Short mmCIF file of C-alpha atoms and ligand atoms in Angstrom, two decimals:
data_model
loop_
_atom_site.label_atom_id
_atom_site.label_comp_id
_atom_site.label_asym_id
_atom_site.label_seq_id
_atom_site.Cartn_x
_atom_site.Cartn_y
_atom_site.Cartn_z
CA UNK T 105 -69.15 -56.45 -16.32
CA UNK T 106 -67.45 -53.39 -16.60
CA UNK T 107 -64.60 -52.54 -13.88
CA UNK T 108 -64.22 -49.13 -12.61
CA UNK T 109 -61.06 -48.68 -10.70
CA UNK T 110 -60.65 -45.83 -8.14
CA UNK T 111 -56.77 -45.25 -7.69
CA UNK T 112 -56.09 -43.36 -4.21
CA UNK T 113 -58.24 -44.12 -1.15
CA UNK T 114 -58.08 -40.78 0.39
CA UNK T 115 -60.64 -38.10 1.66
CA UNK T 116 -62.51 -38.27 -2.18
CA UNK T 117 -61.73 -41.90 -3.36
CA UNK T 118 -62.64 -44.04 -0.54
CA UNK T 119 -66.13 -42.20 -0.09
CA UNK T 120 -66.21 -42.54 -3.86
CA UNK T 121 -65.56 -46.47 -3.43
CA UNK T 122 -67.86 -46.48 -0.70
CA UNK T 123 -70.84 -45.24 -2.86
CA UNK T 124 -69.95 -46.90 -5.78
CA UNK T 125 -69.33 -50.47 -3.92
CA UNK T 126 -72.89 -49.83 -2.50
CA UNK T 127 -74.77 -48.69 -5.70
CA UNK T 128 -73.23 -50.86 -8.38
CA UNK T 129 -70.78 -53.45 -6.75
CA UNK T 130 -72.94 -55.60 -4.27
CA UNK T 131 -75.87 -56.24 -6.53
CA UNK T 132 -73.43 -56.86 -9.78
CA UNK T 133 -73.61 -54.28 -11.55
CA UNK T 134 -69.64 -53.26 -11.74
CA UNK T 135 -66.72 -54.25 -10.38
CA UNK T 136 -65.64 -51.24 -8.44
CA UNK T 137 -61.55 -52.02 -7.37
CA UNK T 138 -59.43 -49.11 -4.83
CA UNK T 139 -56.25 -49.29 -5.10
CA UNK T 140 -53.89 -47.12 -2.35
CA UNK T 141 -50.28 -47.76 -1.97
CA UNK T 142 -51.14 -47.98 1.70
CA UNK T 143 -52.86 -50.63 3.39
CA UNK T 144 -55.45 -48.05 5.68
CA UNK T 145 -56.98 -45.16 5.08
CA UNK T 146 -56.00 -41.80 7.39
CA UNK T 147 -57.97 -38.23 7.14
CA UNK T 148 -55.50 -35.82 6.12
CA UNK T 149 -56.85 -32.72 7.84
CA UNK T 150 -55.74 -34.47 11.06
CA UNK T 151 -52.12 -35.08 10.47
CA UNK T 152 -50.61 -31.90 12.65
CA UNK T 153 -52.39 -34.34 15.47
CA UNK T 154 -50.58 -36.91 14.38
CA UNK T 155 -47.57 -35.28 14.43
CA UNK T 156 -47.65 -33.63 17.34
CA UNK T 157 -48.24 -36.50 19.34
CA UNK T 158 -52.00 -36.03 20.28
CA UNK T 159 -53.43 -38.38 17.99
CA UNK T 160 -52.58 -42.04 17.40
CA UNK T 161 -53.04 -42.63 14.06
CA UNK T 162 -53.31 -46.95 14.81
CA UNK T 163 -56.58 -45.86 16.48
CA UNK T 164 -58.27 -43.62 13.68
CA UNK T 165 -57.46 -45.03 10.88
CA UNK T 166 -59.85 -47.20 8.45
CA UNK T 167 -58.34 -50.48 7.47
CA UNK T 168 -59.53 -50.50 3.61
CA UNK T 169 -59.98 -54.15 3.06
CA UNK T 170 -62.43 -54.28 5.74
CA UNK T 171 -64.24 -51.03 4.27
CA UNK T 172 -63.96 -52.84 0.97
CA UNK T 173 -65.70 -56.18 2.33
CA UNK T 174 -68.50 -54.21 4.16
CA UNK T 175 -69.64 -51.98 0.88
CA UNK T 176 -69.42 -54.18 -2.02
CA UNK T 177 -65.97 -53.06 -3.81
CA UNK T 178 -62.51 -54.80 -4.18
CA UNK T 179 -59.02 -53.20 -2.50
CA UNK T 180 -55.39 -53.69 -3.91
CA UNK T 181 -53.02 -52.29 -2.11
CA UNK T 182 -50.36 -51.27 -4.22
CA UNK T 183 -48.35 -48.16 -5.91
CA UNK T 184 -49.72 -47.29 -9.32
CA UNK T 185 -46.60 -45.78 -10.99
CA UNK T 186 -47.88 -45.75 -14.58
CA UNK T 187 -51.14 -45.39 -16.33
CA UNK T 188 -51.06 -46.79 -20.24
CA UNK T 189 -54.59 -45.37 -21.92
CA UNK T 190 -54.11 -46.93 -25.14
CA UNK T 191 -54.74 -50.34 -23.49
CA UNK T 192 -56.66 -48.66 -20.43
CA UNK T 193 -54.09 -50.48 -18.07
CA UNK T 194 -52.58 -49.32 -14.78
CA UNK T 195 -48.82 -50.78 -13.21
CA UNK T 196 -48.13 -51.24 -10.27
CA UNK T 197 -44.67 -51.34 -8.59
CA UNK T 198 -43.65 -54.28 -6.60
CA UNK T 199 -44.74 -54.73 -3.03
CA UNK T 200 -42.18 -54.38 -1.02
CA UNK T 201 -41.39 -55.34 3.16
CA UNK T 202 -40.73 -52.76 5.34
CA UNK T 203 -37.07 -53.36 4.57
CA UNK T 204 -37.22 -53.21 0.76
CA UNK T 205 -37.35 -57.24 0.13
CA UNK T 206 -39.58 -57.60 -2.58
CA UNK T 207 -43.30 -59.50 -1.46
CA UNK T 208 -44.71 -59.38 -4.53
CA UNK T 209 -43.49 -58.30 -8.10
CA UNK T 210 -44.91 -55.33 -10.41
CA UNK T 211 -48.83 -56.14 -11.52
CA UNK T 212 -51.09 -54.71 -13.88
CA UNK T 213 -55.24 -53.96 -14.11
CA UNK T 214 -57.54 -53.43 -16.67
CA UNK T 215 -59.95 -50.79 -16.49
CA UNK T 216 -62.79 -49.57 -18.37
CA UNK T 217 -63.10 -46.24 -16.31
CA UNK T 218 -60.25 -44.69 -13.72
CA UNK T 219 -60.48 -42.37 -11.26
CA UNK T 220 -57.22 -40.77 -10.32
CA UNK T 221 -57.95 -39.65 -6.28
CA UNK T 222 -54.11 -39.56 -5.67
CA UNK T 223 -54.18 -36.13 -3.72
CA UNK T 224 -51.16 -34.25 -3.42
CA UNK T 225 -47.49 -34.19 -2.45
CA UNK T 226 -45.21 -30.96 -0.74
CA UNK T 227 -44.21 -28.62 -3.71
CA UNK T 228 -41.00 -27.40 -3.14
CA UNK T 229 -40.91 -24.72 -5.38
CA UNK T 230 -37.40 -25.74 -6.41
CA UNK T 231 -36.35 -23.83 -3.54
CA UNK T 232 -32.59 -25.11 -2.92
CA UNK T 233 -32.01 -27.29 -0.19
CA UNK T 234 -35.83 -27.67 0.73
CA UNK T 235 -35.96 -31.21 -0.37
CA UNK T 236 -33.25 -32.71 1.54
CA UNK T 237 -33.38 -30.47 4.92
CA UNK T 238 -36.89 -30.57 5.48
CA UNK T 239 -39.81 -32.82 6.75
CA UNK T 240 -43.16 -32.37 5.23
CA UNK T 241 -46.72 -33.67 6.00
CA UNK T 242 -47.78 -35.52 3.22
CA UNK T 243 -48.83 -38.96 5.30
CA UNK T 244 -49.06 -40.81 8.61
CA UNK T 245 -45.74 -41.73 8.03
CA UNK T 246 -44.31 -38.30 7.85
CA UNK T 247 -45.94 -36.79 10.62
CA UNK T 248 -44.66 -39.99 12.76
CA UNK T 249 -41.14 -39.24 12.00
CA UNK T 250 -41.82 -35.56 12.68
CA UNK T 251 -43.62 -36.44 15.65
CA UNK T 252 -40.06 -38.93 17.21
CA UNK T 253 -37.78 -36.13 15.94
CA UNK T 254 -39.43 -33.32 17.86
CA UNK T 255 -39.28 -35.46 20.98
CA UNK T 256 -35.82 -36.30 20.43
CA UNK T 257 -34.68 -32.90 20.04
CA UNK T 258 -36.67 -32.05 23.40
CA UNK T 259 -35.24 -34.69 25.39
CA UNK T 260 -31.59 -34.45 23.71
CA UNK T 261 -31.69 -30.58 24.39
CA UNK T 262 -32.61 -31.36 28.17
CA UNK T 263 -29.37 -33.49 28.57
CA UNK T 264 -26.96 -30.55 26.98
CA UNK T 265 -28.93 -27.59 28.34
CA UNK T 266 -29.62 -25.63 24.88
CA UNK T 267 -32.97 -25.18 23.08
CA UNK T 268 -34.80 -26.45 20.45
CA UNK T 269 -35.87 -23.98 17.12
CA UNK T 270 -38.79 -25.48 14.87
CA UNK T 271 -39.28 -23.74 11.76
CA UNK T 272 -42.58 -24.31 9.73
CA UNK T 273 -42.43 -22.99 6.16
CA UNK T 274 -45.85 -22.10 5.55
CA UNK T 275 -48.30 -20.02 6.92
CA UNK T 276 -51.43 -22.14 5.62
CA UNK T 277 -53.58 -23.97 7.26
CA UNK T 278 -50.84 -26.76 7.84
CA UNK T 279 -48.42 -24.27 9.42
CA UNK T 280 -50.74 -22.50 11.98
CA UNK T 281 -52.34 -25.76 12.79
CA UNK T 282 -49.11 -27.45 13.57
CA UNK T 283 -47.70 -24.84 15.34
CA UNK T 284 -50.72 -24.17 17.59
CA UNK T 285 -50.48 -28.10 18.43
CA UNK T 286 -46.81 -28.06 19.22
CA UNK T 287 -46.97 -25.21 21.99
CA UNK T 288 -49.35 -27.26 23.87
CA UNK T 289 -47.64 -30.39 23.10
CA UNK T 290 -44.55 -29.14 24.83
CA UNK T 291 -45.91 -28.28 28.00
CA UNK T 292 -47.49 -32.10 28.12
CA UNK T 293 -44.63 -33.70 27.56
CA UNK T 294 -42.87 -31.39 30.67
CA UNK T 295 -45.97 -32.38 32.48
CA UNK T 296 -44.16 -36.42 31.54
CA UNK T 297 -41.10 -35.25 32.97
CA UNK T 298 -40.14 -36.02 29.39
CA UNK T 299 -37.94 -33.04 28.66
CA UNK T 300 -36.85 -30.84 31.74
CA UNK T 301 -36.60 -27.73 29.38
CA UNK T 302 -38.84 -24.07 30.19
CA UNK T 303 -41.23 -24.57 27.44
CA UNK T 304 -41.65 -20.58 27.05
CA UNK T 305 -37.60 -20.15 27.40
CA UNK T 306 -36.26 -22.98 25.53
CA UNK T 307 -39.01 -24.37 22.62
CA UNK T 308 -38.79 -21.55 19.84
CA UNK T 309 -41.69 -22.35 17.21
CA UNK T 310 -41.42 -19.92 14.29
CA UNK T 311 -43.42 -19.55 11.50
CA UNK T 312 -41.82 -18.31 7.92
CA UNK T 313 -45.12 -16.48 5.45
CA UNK T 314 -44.06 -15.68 2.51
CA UNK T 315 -47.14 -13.18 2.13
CA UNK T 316 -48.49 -10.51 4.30
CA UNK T 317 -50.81 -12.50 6.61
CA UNK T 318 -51.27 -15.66 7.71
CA UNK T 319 -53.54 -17.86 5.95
CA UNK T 320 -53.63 -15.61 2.99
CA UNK T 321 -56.36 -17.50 1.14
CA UNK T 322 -58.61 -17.11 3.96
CA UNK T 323 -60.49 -13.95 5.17
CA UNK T 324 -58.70 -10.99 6.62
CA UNK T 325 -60.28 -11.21 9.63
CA UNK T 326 -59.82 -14.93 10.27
CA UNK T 327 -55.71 -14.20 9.69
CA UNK T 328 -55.41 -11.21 12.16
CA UNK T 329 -57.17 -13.79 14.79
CA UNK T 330 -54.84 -16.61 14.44
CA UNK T 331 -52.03 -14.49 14.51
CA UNK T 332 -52.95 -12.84 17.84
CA UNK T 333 -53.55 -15.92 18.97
CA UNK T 334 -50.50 -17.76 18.18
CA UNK T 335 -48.58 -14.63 18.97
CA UNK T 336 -49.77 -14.92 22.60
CA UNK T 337 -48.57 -18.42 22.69
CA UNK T 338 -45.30 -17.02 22.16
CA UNK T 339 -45.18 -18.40 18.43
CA UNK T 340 -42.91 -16.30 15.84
CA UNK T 341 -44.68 -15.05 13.08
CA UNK T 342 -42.60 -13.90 10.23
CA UNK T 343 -44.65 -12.93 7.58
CA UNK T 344 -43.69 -11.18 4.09
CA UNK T 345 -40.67 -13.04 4.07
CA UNK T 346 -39.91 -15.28 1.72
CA UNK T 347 -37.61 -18.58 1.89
CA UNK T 348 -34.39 -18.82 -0.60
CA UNK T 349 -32.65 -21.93 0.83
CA UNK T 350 -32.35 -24.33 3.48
CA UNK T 351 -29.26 -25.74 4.55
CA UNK T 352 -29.02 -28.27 7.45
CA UNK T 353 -29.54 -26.27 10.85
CA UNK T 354 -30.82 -22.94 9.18
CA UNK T 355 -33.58 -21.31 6.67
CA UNK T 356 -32.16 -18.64 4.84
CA UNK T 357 -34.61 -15.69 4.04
CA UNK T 358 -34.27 -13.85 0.64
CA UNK T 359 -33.79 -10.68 2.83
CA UNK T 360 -30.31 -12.33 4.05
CA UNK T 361 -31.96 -13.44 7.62
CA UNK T 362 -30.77 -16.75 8.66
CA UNK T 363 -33.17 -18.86 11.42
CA UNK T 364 -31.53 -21.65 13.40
CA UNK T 365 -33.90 -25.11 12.93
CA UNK T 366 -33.74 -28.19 14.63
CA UNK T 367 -36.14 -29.46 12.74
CA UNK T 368 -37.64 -27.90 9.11
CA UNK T 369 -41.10 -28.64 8.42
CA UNK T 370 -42.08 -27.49 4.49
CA UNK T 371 -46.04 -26.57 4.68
CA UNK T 372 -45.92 -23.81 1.96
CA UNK T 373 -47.56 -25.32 -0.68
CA UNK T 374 -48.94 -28.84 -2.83
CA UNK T 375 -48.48 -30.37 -6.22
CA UNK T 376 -50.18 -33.39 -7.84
CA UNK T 377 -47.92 -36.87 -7.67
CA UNK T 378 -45.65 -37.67 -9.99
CA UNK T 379 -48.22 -40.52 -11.62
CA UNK T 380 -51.07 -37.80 -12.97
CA UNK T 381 -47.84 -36.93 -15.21
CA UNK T 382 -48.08 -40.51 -17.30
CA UNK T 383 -51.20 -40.08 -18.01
CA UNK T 384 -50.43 -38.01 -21.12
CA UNK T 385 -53.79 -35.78 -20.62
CA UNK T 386 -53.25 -31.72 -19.86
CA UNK T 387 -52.11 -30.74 -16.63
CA UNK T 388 -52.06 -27.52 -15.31
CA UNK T 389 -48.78 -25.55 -13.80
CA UNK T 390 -48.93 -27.72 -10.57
CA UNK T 391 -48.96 -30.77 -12.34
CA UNK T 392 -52.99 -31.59 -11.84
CA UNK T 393 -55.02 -32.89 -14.06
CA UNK T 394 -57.12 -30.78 -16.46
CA UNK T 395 -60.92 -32.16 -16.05
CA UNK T 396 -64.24 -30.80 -17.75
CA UNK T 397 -67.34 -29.73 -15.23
CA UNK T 398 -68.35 -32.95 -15.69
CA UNK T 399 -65.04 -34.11 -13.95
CA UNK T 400 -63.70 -36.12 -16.81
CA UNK T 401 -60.19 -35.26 -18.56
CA UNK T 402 -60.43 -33.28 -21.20
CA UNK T 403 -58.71 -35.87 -24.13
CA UNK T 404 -60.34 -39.15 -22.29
CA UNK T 405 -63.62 -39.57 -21.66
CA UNK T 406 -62.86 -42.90 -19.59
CA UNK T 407 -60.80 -41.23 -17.58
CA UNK T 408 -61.88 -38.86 -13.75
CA UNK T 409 -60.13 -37.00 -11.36
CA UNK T 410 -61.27 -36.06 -8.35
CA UNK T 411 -59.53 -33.94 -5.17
CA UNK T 412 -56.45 -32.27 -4.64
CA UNK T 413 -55.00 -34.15 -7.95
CA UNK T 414 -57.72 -32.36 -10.58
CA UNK T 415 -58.16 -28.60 -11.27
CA UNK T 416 -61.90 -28.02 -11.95
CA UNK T 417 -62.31 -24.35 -12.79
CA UNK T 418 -66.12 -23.24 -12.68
CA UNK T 419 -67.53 -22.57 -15.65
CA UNK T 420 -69.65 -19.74 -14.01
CA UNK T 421 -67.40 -17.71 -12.05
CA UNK T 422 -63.69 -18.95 -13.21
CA UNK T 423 -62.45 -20.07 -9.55
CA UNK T 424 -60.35 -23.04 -9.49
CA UNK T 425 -61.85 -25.39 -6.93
CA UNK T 426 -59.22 -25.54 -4.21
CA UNK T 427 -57.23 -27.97 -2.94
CA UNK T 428 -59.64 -29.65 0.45
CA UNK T 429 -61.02 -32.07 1.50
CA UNK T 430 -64.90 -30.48 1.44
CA UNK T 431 -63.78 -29.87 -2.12
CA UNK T 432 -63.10 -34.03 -2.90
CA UNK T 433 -66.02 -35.00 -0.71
CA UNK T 434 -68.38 -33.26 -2.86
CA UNK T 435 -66.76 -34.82 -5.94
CA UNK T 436 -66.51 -38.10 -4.23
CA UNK T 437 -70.82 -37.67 -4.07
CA UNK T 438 -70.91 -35.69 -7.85
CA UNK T 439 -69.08 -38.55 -9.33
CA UNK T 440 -71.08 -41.73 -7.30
CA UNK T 441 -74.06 -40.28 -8.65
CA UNK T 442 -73.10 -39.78 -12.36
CA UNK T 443 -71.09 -42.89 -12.59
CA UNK T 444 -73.94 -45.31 -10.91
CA UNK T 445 -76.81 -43.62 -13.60
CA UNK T 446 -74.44 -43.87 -16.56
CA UNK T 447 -78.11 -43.85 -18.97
CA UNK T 448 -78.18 -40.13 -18.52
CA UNK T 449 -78.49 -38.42 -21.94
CA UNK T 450 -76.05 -35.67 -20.35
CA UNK T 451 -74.19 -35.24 -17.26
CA UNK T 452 -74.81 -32.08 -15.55
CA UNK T 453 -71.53 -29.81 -14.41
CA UNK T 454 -69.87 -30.40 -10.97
CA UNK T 455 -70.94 -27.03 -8.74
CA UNK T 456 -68.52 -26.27 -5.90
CA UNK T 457 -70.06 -25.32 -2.85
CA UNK T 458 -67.97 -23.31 -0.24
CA UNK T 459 -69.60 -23.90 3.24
CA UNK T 460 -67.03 -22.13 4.58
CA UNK T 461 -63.40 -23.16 6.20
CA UNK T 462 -62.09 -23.74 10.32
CA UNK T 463 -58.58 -23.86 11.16
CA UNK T 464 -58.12 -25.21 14.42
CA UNK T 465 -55.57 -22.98 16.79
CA UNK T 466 -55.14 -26.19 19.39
CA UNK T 467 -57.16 -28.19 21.68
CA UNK T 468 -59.28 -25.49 22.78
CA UNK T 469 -59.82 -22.86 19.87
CA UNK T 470 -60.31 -22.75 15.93
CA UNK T 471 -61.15 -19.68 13.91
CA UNK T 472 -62.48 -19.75 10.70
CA UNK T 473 -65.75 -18.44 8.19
CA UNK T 474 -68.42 -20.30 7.73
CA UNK T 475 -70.40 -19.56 4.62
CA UNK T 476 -74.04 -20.45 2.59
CA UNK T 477 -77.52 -20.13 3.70
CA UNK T 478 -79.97 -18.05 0.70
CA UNK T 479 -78.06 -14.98 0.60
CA UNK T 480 -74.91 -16.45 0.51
CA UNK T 481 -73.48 -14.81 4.07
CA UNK T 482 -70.39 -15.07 5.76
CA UNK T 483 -69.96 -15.46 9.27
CA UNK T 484 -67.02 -15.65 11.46
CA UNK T 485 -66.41 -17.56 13.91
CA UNK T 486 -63.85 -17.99 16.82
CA UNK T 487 -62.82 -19.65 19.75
CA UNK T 488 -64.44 -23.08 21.44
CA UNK T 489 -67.86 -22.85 19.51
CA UNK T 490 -65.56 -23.06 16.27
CA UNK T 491 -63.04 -25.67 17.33
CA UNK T 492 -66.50 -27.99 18.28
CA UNK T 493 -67.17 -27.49 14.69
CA UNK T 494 -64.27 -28.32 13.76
CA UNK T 495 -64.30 -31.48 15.54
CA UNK T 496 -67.09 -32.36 13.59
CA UNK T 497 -66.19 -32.05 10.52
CA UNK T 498 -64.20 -35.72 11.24
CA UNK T 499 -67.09 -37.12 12.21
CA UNK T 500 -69.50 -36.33 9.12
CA UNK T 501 -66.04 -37.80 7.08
CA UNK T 502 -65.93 -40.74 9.27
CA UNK T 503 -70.07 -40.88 8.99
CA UNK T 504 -70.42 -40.46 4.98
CA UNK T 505 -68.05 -43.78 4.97
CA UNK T 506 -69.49 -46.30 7.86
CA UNK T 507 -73.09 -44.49 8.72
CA UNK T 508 -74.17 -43.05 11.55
CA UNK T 509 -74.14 -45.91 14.44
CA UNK T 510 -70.22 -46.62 13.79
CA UNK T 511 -69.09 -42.65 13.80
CA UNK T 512 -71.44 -42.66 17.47
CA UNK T 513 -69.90 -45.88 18.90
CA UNK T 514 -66.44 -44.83 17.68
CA UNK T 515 -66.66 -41.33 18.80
CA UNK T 516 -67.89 -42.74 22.38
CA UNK T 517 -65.07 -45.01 22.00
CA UNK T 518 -62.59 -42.26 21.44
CA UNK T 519 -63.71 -40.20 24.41
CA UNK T 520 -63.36 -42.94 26.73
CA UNK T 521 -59.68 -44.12 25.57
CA UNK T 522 -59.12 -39.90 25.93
CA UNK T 523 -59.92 -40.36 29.21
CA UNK T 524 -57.98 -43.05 30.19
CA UNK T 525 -54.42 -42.52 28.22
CA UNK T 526 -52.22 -39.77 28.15
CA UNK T 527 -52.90 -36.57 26.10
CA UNK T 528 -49.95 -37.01 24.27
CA UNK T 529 -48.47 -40.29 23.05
CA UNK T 530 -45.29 -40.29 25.02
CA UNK T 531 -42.75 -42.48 23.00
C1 FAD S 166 -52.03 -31.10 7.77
C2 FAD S 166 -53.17 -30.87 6.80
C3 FAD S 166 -54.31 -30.21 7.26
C4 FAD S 166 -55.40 -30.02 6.38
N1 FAD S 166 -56.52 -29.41 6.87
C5 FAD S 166 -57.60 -29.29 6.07
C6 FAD S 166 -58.81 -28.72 6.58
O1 FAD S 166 -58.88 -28.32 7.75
N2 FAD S 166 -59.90 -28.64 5.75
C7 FAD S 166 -59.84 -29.09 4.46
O2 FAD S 166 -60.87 -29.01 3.75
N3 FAD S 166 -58.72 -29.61 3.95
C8 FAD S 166 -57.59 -29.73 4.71
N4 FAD S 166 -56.44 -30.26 4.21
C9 FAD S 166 -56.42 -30.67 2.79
C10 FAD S 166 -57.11 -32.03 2.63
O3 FAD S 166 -56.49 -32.96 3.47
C11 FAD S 166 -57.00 -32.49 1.18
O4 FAD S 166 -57.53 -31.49 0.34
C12 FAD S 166 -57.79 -33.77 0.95
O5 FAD S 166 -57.29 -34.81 1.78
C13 FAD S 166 -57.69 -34.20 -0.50
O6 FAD S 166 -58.36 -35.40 -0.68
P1 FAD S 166 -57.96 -36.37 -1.87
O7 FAD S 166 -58.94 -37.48 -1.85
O8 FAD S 166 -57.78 -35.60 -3.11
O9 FAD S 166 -56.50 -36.91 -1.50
P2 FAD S 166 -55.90 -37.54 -0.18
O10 FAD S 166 -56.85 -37.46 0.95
O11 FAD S 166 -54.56 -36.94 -0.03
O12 FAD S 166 -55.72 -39.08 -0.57
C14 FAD S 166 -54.88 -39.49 -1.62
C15 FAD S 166 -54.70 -41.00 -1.52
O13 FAD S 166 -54.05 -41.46 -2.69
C16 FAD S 166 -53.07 -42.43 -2.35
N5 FAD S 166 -52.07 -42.42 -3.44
C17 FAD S 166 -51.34 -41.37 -3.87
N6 FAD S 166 -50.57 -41.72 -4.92
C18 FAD S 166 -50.85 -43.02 -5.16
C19 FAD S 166 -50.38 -43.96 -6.13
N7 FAD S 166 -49.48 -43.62 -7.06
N8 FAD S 166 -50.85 -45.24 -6.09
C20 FAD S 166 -51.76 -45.61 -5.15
N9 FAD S 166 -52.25 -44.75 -4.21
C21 FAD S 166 -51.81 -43.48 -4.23
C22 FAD S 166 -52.54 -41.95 -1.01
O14 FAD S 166 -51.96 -43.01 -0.28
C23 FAD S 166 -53.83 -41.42 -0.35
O15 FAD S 166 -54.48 -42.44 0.39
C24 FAD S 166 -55.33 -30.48 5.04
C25 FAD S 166 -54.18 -31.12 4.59
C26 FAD S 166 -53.10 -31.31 5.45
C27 FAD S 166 -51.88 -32.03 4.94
#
């Protein structure tokens, strides 16, 4: 039986398990095996929730074996570190405790197809300093520590009367989410009696852009909005201004400006992980993986990618499919559908279509462009009608995985623990 193994269980390769698991794996046809160094699954999109306290990550997450056990596929949990075509065999670093005793030592698999999912890590663009001074985003586990450092600083700064200075690098989506977040975050956690600070007075949030607007990929219109809005929040906005290095306390500007940081978050930008590298297939500047429209690599035809670690350029046009999650669901359905007819004389070419994007300014407001329809249109959108939306596009993720009953019952579920714990997760 041939084994397909899916490594990264993110917003593309768990859907991709799911469908596979369901179409090939419970009636025999293929053994379809996930493997994610982390033992649940967590929707990236949300993680400025996570680290700014309002989500709990425990409660949204999907625990993969039991995904695994309900849709016909296998899950190993474990870091693939190396991929060795020649014998089509992954390794997989030793299992480790949460204080670095070994569990389990270094395995291999045997495929006959892979799918790298792996996503993406922070690019640092080399930038001195960024590395070691800053936090980034990249998983649960990041925002968490974000999330206990920002309330530490709050509460420590109560205690010797000062301030507290965030700095996001990064005027993407990340950045303005984040920051939006962490305004209203602050004035919870004063609400707690958890800080005693002036939220407007003493909680600086800044925002460093290296380009001329916020959210330069996005349309004109939808930057100028967020930035009013975060501006009347009281949010800095510093945009054409570029970061040269960060030292411990303080971003340096390449204009010579220096801005004091208690805490550094690095939001400008993504690269593929260091395993795409091994695979000894092209990669493009950013370290993703070259693939064909039909999402294969270009020197392997046993080998996909899918997501934020493949660059897919469209035959038709030339764009570069971009780095989101709409982007690796759509592969995530391409791919279940080619891989579970595998007869086909040809396999048509992956077509990205962009419905449009929502970036959510807070609890009560998102802004965004929503695109498709014949003719193609563009419409934007603002305030609570677009953060709704946005809200919703969780629960189509959380639907395409467990159907529509469970994203009901757990989005019934949600609202009811909202109404009966804090907004904010207070320790
Ligand atoms: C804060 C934030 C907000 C965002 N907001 C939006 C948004 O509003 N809209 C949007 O479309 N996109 C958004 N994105 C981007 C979106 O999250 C990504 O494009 C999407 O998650 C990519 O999906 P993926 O399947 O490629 O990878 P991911 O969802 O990142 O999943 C990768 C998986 O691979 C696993 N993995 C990695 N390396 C290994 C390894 N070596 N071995 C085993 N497992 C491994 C990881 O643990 C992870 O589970 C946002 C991203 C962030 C960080």
């Amino acid at each position: 039986m041939e084994t397909i193994v899916i490594v990264g269980g993110g917003a593309g390769g768990l859907e991709l398990a799911t469908r596979l698991g369901e179409a090939l794996g419970r009636n025999g046809r293929a053994r379809i095996v996930l493997v994610d160094r982390y033992p649940t699954h967590f929707w990236k999109p949300l993680l400025h929730t996570v680290a700014s306290g309002k989500l709990d990550p425990q409660v949204h997450q999907v625990e993969y074996a039991a995904q695994a056990a309900d849709h016909g596929f296998e899950f190993i949990c474990g870091e693939v570190q190396r991929v060795e075509r020649a014998s089509r065999t992954l390794h997989l670093g030793p299992w480790r405790s949460d204080d670095g005793a070994e569990l389990l030592p270094g395995r291999s698999l045997q495929y006959d197809k892979l799918v790298l999912a792996c996503g993406s890590v922070t690019n640092f663009f080399n930038i001195p300093g960024a590395a070691e001074n800053s936090l980034t985003l990249d998983n649960v586990y990041d925002a968490e520590v974000f999330r206990k450092r920002f309330l530490a600083c709050c509460m420590q700064a109560s205690v010797t009367r000062g301030g507290v200075h965030i700095v996001i690098v990064g005027g993407g989506a990340t950045g303005v989410e984040l920051a939006a977040e962490l305004h209203h975050t602050v004035r919870t956690l004063a609400h707690y009696k958890l800080h005693t600070l002036d939220p407007a007075r003493d909680v600086r949030i800044s925002i460093i852009e290296r380009s001329g607007r916020l959210l330069p990929q996005l349309h004109p219109y939808v930057s100028r909005r967020a930035e009013r809005y975060l501006r009347r929040m009281g949010i800095e906005v510093c945009t054409d201004t570029a970061v040269a290095r960060v030292d411990a306390g303080v971003v340096c500007d390449s204009a010579g400006g220096r801005h004091a940081s208690d805490v550094t978050v690095w939001a400008a930008g993504v690269e593929a992980p260091p395993v795409c590298a091994t695979l000894g297939v092209p990669l493009n500047r950013i370290n993703q993986i070259i693939v064909t429209p039909e999402l294969r690599t270009e020197s392997d035809a046993h080998v996909y990618a899918i997501g934020d670690c493949a660059s897919q350029v469209c035959p038709s046009n030339g764009a570069a499919a971009p780095p989101r999650a709409q982007v690796a669901h759509q592969q995530a359905q391409f791919l279940a559908e080619q891989l579970a007819s595998p007869a086909r004389a040809a396999l048509p070419a992956f077509r990205y279509r962009d419905y449009g994007s929502l970036v959510s300014l807070g609890p009560f407001a998102a802004v965004g462009v929503l695109s498709g329809g014949m003719r193609k249109r563009e419409m934007l959108v603002g305030g609570a009608a677009a953060r709704l939306l946005y809200g919703l596009m969780y629960r189509r993720h959380i639907m395409s995985l467990q159907g529509f009953l469970r994203m009901a019952a757990q989005t019934l579920a949600h609202w009811i623990r909202s109404k009966v714990t804090p907004p904010v997760k207070l320790h």
